[in-house]
């Protein structure tokens, strides 16, 4: 999980160093977009929102731009010729915010919300559109997976974030194994092997 804008600098440095050594052709990004500016879990937390506003962290356009900067950088890491953005729960923050009309009462993000909602109505991925519009230079190197899109390498599922299990249940190592067989997932923020 990347969480653009809140990525630990030590972790970022470690991933870049790992790419220098391994030179992977494909780089999979989970929770690349953080969604801090529109987090549905903090919608009614006015004190928390005031703190974030004071730090300039409630601006969706700035968040999209930061993710574009991060993807542009990742696309230049050693060996990488494709960056795959796995549809994740933080990406869904944006979808939920647009679906609920959250931008209507959000003066900071109203204009970008209307623009992204229009793109969503037209069938576009609003996150992809927003990040590309915010300065993604390496568009041809970035692949955006949809929620139910499989991506297998050597029979191992790489396209599932891990937050959703069978029939809409919460994801777990056991449910991922049951659903996909071997898979590499994000979401849990902790290592685990089954």
PDB file of C-alpha atoms in Angstrom:
ATOM      1  CA  UNK A   1       0.000   0.000   0.000  1.00  0.00           C
ATOM      2  CA  UNK A   2       1.435   3.356  -1.059  1.00  0.00           C
ATOM      3  CA  UNK A   3      -0.956   5.991   0.391  1.00  0.00           C
ATOM      4  CA  UNK A   4       0.311   8.926  -1.651  1.00  0.00           C
ATOM      5  CA  UNK A   5       0.925  11.997   0.471  1.00  0.00           C
ATOM      6  CA  UNK A   6       1.452   9.925   3.613  1.00  0.00           C
ATOM      7  CA  UNK A   7       4.004   7.433   2.293  1.00  0.00           C
ATOM      8  CA  UNK A   8       6.707   6.736   4.829  1.00  0.00           C
ATOM      9  CA  UNK A   9       9.952   8.167   3.340  1.00  0.00           C
ATOM     10  CA  UNK A  10      11.948   5.206   4.676  1.00  0.00           C
ATOM     11  CA  UNK A  11       9.576   2.738   2.998  1.00  0.00           C
ATOM     12  CA  UNK A  12       9.701   4.724  -0.256  1.00  0.00           C
ATOM     13  CA  UNK A  13      13.511   4.695  -0.192  1.00  0.00           C
ATOM     14  CA  UNK A  14      13.516   0.942   0.515  1.00  0.00           C
ATOM     15  CA  UNK A  15      11.174   0.205  -2.429  1.00  0.00           C
ATOM     16  CA  UNK A  16      13.316   2.307  -4.772  1.00  0.00           C
ATOM     17  CA  UNK A  17      16.474   0.513  -3.580  1.00  0.00           C
ATOM     18  CA  UNK A  18      14.737  -2.845  -4.054  1.00  0.00           C
ATOM     19  CA  UNK A  19      13.886  -1.866  -7.632  1.00  0.00           C
ATOM     20  CA  UNK A  20      17.533  -0.897  -8.198  1.00  0.00           C
ATOM     21  CA  UNK A  21      18.546  -4.433  -7.198  1.00  0.00           C
ATOM     22  CA  UNK A  22      15.696  -6.549  -8.624  1.00  0.00           C
ATOM     23  CA  UNK A  23      14.810  -4.355 -11.650  1.00  0.00           C
ATOM     24  CA  UNK A  24      11.163  -5.508 -11.840  1.00  0.00           C
ATOM     25  CA  UNK A  25       9.380  -5.039 -15.140  1.00  0.00           C
ATOM     26  CA  UNK A  26       6.031  -4.581 -13.391  1.00  0.00           C
ATOM     27  CA  UNK A  27       5.309  -2.607 -10.251  1.00  0.00           C
ATOM     28  CA  UNK A  28       1.961  -3.126  -8.503  1.00  0.00           C
ATOM     29  CA  UNK A  29       0.564  -0.222  -6.486  1.00  0.00           C
ATOM     30  CA  UNK A  30      -2.190  -0.797  -3.907  1.00  0.00           C
ATOM     31  CA  UNK A  31      -3.968   2.125  -2.210  1.00  0.00           C
ATOM     32  CA  UNK A  32      -1.833   4.465  -4.269  1.00  0.00           C
ATOM     33  CA  UNK A  33      -4.418   7.207  -3.866  1.00  0.00           C
ATOM     34  CA  UNK A  34      -4.895   7.951  -0.201  1.00  0.00           C
ATOM     35  CA  UNK A  35      -8.199   9.853  -0.243  1.00  0.00           C
ATOM     36  CA  UNK A  36      -7.441  11.763   2.946  1.00  0.00           C
ATOM     37  CA  UNK A  37      -9.229  14.865   1.614  1.00  0.00           C
ATOM     38  CA  UNK A  38     -12.511  12.977   1.079  1.00  0.00           C
ATOM     39  CA  UNK A  39     -12.238  10.112   3.557  1.00  0.00           C
ATOM     40  CA  UNK A  40     -15.799   8.873   4.264  1.00  0.00           C
ATOM     41  CA  UNK A  41     -14.763   7.592   7.694  1.00  0.00           C
ATOM     42  CA  UNK A  42     -13.951  11.158   8.760  1.00  0.00           C
ATOM     43  CA  UNK A  43     -16.892  12.899   7.085  1.00  0.00           C
ATOM     44  CA  UNK A  44     -18.474  13.996  10.363  1.00  0.00           C
ATOM     45  CA  UNK A  45     -15.291  14.497  12.390  1.00  0.00           C
ATOM     46  CA  UNK A  46     -15.145  18.293  12.357  1.00  0.00           C
ATOM     47  CA  UNK A  47     -12.127  18.673  14.679  1.00  0.00           C
ATOM     48  CA  UNK A  48     -10.101  16.175  12.641  1.00  0.00           C
ATOM     49  CA  UNK A  49     -11.127  17.981   9.438  1.00  0.00           C
ATOM     50  CA  UNK A  50     -10.114  21.337  10.948  1.00  0.00           C
ATOM     51  CA  UNK A  51      -6.684  19.912  11.766  1.00  0.00           C
ATOM     52  CA  UNK A  52      -6.306  18.536   8.228  1.00  0.00           C
ATOM     53  CA  UNK A  53      -7.498  21.847   6.736  1.00  0.00           C
ATOM     54  CA  UNK A  54      -4.855  23.670   8.765  1.00  0.00           C
ATOM     55  CA  UNK A  55      -2.239  21.447   7.158  1.00  0.00           C
ATOM     56  CA  UNK A  56      -3.700  21.940   3.658  1.00  0.00           C
ATOM     57  CA  UNK A  57      -4.692  18.272   3.444  1.00  0.00           C
ATOM     58  CA  UNK A  58      -8.358  18.633   2.468  1.00  0.00           C
ATOM     59  CA  UNK A  59      -7.620  19.574  -1.146  1.00  0.00           C
ATOM     60  CA  UNK A  60      -8.520  16.730  -3.518  1.00  0.00           C
ATOM     61  CA  UNK A  61      -6.796  18.365  -6.498  1.00  0.00           C
ATOM     62  CA  UNK A  62      -3.524  18.528  -4.540  1.00  0.00           C
ATOM     63  CA  UNK A  63      -3.944  14.863  -3.583  1.00  0.00           C
ATOM     64  CA  UNK A  64      -4.467  13.840  -7.209  1.00  0.00           C
ATOM     65  CA  UNK A  65      -1.416  15.867  -8.229  1.00  0.00           C
ATOM     66  CA  UNK A  66       0.726  14.193  -5.542  1.00  0.00           C
ATOM     67  CA  UNK A  67      -0.323  10.752  -6.788  1.00  0.00           C
ATOM     68  CA  UNK A  68       0.588  11.813 -10.347  1.00  0.00           C
ATOM     69  CA  UNK A  69       4.024  12.904  -9.093  1.00  0.00           C
ATOM     70  CA  UNK A  70       4.491   9.565  -7.309  1.00  0.00           C
ATOM     71  CA  UNK A  71       3.453   7.519 -10.383  1.00  0.00           C
ATOM     72  CA  UNK A  72       5.747   9.564 -12.619  1.00  0.00           C
ATOM     73  CA  UNK A  73       8.618   8.827 -10.250  1.00  0.00           C
ATOM     74  CA  UNK A  74       7.816   5.103  -9.936  1.00  0.00           C
ATOM     75  CA  UNK A  75       7.706   4.756 -13.715  1.00  0.00           C
ATOM     76  CA  UNK A  76      11.376   5.823 -13.806  1.00  0.00           C
ATOM     77  CA  UNK A  77      12.601   3.309 -11.235  1.00  0.00           C
ATOM     78  CA  UNK A  78      15.134   0.727 -12.424  1.00  0.00           C
ATOM     79  CA  UNK A  79      13.678  -1.914 -14.719  1.00  0.00           C
ATOM     80  CA  UNK A  80      10.053  -0.775 -14.451  1.00  0.00           C
ATOM     81  CA  UNK A  81       8.211  -0.660 -17.762  1.00  0.00           C
ATOM     82  CA  UNK A  82       4.667  -0.897 -16.374  1.00  0.00           C
ATOM     83  CA  UNK A  83       3.043   0.410 -13.195  1.00  0.00           C
ATOM     84  CA  UNK A  84      -0.208  -1.390 -12.393  1.00  0.00           C
ATOM     85  CA  UNK A  85      -2.638   0.453 -10.126  1.00  0.00           C
ATOM     86  CA  UNK A  86      -4.730  -2.176  -8.346  1.00  0.00           C
ATOM     87  CA  UNK A  87      -8.268  -0.965  -7.536  1.00  0.00           C
ATOM     88  CA  UNK A  88      -8.247  -0.628  -3.754  1.00  0.00           C
ATOM     89  CA  UNK A  89     -10.481   0.500  -0.913  1.00  0.00           C
ATOM     90  CA  UNK A  90      -8.930   3.983  -0.773  1.00  0.00           C
ATOM     91  CA  UNK A  91      -9.600   4.394  -4.517  1.00  0.00           C
ATOM     92  CA  UNK A  92     -13.207   3.615  -3.671  1.00  0.00           C
ATOM     93  CA  UNK A  93     -13.282   6.611  -1.303  1.00  0.00           C
ATOM     94  CA  UNK A  94     -13.415   8.767  -4.432  1.00  0.00           C
ATOM     95  CA  UNK A  95     -16.134   6.653  -6.061  1.00  0.00           C
ATOM     96  CA  UNK A  96     -18.239   6.780  -2.880  1.00  0.00           C
ATOM     97  CA  UNK A  97     -17.747  10.539  -2.487  1.00  0.00           C
ATOM     98  CA  UNK A  98     -18.864  11.138  -6.059  1.00  0.00           C
ATOM     99  CA  UNK A  99     -21.802   8.710  -5.840  1.00  0.00           C
ATOM    100  CA  UNK A 100     -23.107  10.364  -2.674  1.00  0.00           C
ATOM    101  CA  UNK A 101     -22.655  13.891  -4.047  1.00  0.00           C
ATOM    102  CA  UNK A 102     -20.155  14.686  -1.287  1.00  0.00           C
ATOM    103  CA  UNK A 103     -18.723  17.520  -3.385  1.00  0.00           C
ATOM    104  CA  UNK A 104     -22.039  19.449  -3.239  1.00  0.00           C
ATOM    105  CA  UNK A 105     -21.315  20.607   0.310  1.00  0.00           C
ATOM    106  CA  UNK A 106     -17.525  20.733  -0.056  1.00  0.00           C
ATOM    107  CA  UNK A 107     -16.533  24.209  -1.326  1.00  0.00           C
ATOM    108  CA  UNK A 108     -12.838  23.323  -1.416  1.00  0.00           C
ATOM    109  CA  UNK A 109     -13.409  20.381  -3.738  1.00  0.00           C
ATOM    110  CA  UNK A 110     -16.657  21.336  -5.462  1.00  0.00           C
ATOM    111  CA  UNK A 111     -15.234  22.155  -8.917  1.00  0.00           C
ATOM    112  CA  UNK A 112     -13.048  19.052  -9.173  1.00  0.00           C
ATOM    113  CA  UNK A 113     -15.938  16.984  -7.778  1.00  0.00           C
ATOM    114  CA  UNK A 114     -18.314  18.180 -10.496  1.00  0.00           C
ATOM    115  CA  UNK A 115     -15.689  17.489 -13.163  1.00  0.00           C
ATOM    116  CA  UNK A 116     -14.952  13.990 -11.876  1.00  0.00           C
ATOM    117  CA  UNK A 117     -18.654  13.190 -11.403  1.00  0.00           C
ATOM    118  CA  UNK A 118     -19.271  14.130 -15.033  1.00  0.00           C
ATOM    119  CA  UNK A 119     -16.472  11.803 -16.148  1.00  0.00           C
ATOM    120  CA  UNK A 120     -17.872   9.014 -13.967  1.00  0.00           C
ATOM    121  CA  UNK A 121     -21.331   9.469 -15.541  1.00  0.00           C
ATOM    122  CA  UNK A 122     -19.671   9.094 -18.951  1.00  0.00           C
ATOM    123  CA  UNK A 123     -18.183   5.749 -17.854  1.00  0.00           C
ATOM    124  CA  UNK A 124     -14.639   6.912 -17.144  1.00  0.00           C
ATOM    125  CA  UNK A 125     -12.558   5.923 -14.133  1.00  0.00           C
ATOM    126  CA  UNK A 126     -12.639   9.187 -12.157  1.00  0.00           C
ATOM    127  CA  UNK A 127      -9.379   8.479 -10.341  1.00  0.00           C
ATOM    128  CA  UNK A 128      -7.534   7.742 -13.562  1.00  0.00           C
ATOM    129  CA  UNK A 129      -8.968  10.834 -15.225  1.00  0.00           C
ATOM    130  CA  UNK A 130      -8.164  13.010 -12.200  1.00  0.00           C
ATOM    131  CA  UNK A 131      -4.575  11.795 -11.886  1.00  0.00           C
ATOM    132  CA  UNK A 132      -3.919  12.035 -15.629  1.00  0.00           C
ATOM    133  CA  UNK A 133      -5.342  15.575 -15.660  1.00  0.00           C
ATOM    134  CA  UNK A 134      -3.279  16.513 -12.608  1.00  0.00           C
ATOM    135  CA  UNK A 135       0.043  15.876 -14.332  1.00  0.00           C
ATOM    136  CA  UNK A 136       0.595  12.177 -15.024  1.00  0.00           C
ATOM    137  CA  UNK A 137       3.283  12.280 -17.694  1.00  0.00           C
ATOM    138  CA  UNK A 138       3.849   8.523 -17.959  1.00  0.00           C
ATOM    139  CA  UNK A 139       0.232   7.684 -18.963  1.00  0.00           C
ATOM    140  CA  UNK A 140       1.300   4.934 -21.358  1.00  0.00           C
ATOM    141  CA  UNK A 141       3.234   3.153 -18.588  1.00  0.00           C
ATOM    142  CA  UNK A 142       0.363   3.111 -16.072  1.00  0.00           C
ATOM    143  CA  UNK A 143      -2.379   0.503 -16.206  1.00  0.00           C
ATOM    144  CA  UNK A 144      -5.491   1.027 -14.091  1.00  0.00           C
ATOM    145  CA  UNK A 145      -7.210  -2.200 -13.062  1.00  0.00           C
ATOM    146  CA  UNK A 146     -10.947  -2.243 -12.409  1.00  0.00           C
ATOM    147  CA  UNK A 147     -12.360  -3.839  -9.261  1.00  0.00           C
ATOM    148  CA  UNK A 148     -13.037  -7.273 -10.757  1.00  0.00           C
ATOM    149  CA  UNK A 149     -10.154  -7.349 -13.213  1.00  0.00           C
ATOM    150  CA  UNK A 150      -7.817 -10.287 -12.838  1.00  0.00           C
ATOM    151  CA  UNK A 151      -4.092  -9.939 -13.409  1.00  0.00           C
ATOM    152  CA  UNK A 152      -2.164 -13.191 -13.191  1.00  0.00           C
ATOM    153  CA  UNK A 153       1.581 -13.699 -13.317  1.00  0.00           C
ATOM    154  CA  UNK A 154       2.694 -17.342 -13.352  1.00  0.00           C
ATOM    155  CA  UNK A 155      -0.746 -18.358 -12.068  1.00  0.00           C
ATOM    156  CA  UNK A 156      -0.632 -15.952  -9.129  1.00  0.00           C
ATOM    157  CA  UNK A 157      -3.431 -13.368  -8.802  1.00  0.00           C
ATOM    158  CA  UNK A 158      -1.942  -9.876  -8.594  1.00  0.00           C
ATOM    159  CA  UNK A 159      -5.089  -7.845  -9.288  1.00  0.00           C
ATOM    160  CA  UNK A 160      -6.965  -8.208  -5.992  1.00  0.00           C
ATOM    161  CA  UNK A 161      -6.317  -5.688  -3.224  1.00  0.00           C
ATOM    162  CA  UNK A 162      -7.607  -7.988  -0.488  1.00  0.00           C
ATOM    163  CA  UNK A 163     -10.281  -5.831   1.113  1.00  0.00           C
ATOM    164  CA  UNK A 164     -13.215  -7.712  -0.413  1.00  0.00           C
ATOM    165  CA  UNK A 165     -13.867 -11.386   0.094  1.00  0.00           C
ATOM    166  CA  UNK A 166     -16.515 -13.694  -1.373  1.00  0.00           C
ATOM    167  CA  UNK A 167     -20.042 -12.270  -1.693  1.00  0.00           C
ATOM    168  CA  UNK A 168     -18.992  -8.854  -0.411  1.00  0.00           C
ATOM    169  CA  UNK A 169     -17.528 -10.117   2.848  1.00  0.00           C
ATOM    170  CA  UNK A 170     -14.424  -8.593   4.359  1.00  0.00           C
ATOM    171  CA  UNK A 171     -11.230  -9.914   2.807  1.00  0.00           C
ATOM    172  CA  UNK A 172      -8.743 -12.081   4.689  1.00  0.00           C
ATOM    173  CA  UNK A 173      -5.834 -14.351   3.809  1.00  0.00           C
ATOM    174  CA  UNK A 174      -8.162 -17.352   3.947  1.00  0.00           C
ATOM    175  CA  UNK A 175     -10.837 -15.750   1.737  1.00  0.00           C
ATOM    176  CA  UNK A 176      -8.222 -14.634  -0.811  1.00  0.00           C
ATOM    177  CA  UNK A 177      -6.837 -18.183  -0.931  1.00  0.00           C
ATOM    178  CA  UNK A 178     -10.363 -19.561  -1.313  1.00  0.00           C
ATOM    179  CA  UNK A 179     -11.279 -17.085  -4.055  1.00  0.00           C
ATOM    180  CA  UNK A 180      -8.088 -16.909  -6.114  1.00  0.00           C
ATOM    181  CA  UNK A 181      -5.735 -19.653  -5.066  1.00  0.00           C
ATOM    182  CA  UNK A 182      -2.287 -18.104  -4.846  1.00  0.00           C
ATOM    183  CA  UNK A 183      -2.403 -14.325  -4.671  1.00  0.00           C
ATOM    184  CA  UNK A 184      -0.397 -11.307  -3.601  1.00  0.00           C
ATOM    185  CA  UNK A 185      -2.544  -8.665  -1.941  1.00  0.00           C
ATOM    186  CA  UNK A 186      -2.226  -5.401  -0.052  1.00  0.00           C
ATOM    187  CA  UNK A 187      -4.751  -3.923   2.358  1.00  0.00           C
ATOM    188  CA  UNK A 188      -3.722  -5.477   5.681  1.00  0.00           C
ATOM    189  CA  UNK A 189      -0.579  -3.313   6.214  1.00  0.00           C
ATOM    190  CA  UNK A 190       1.107  -6.301   7.786  1.00  0.00           C
ATOM    191  CA  UNK A 191       2.943  -9.284   6.382  1.00  0.00           C
ATOM    192  CA  UNK A 192       1.232 -12.637   6.196  1.00  0.00           C
ATOM    193  CA  UNK A 193       1.656 -15.920   4.359  1.00  0.00           C
ATOM    194  CA  UNK A 194      -0.926 -18.652   3.940  1.00  0.00           C
TER     195      UNK A 194
END
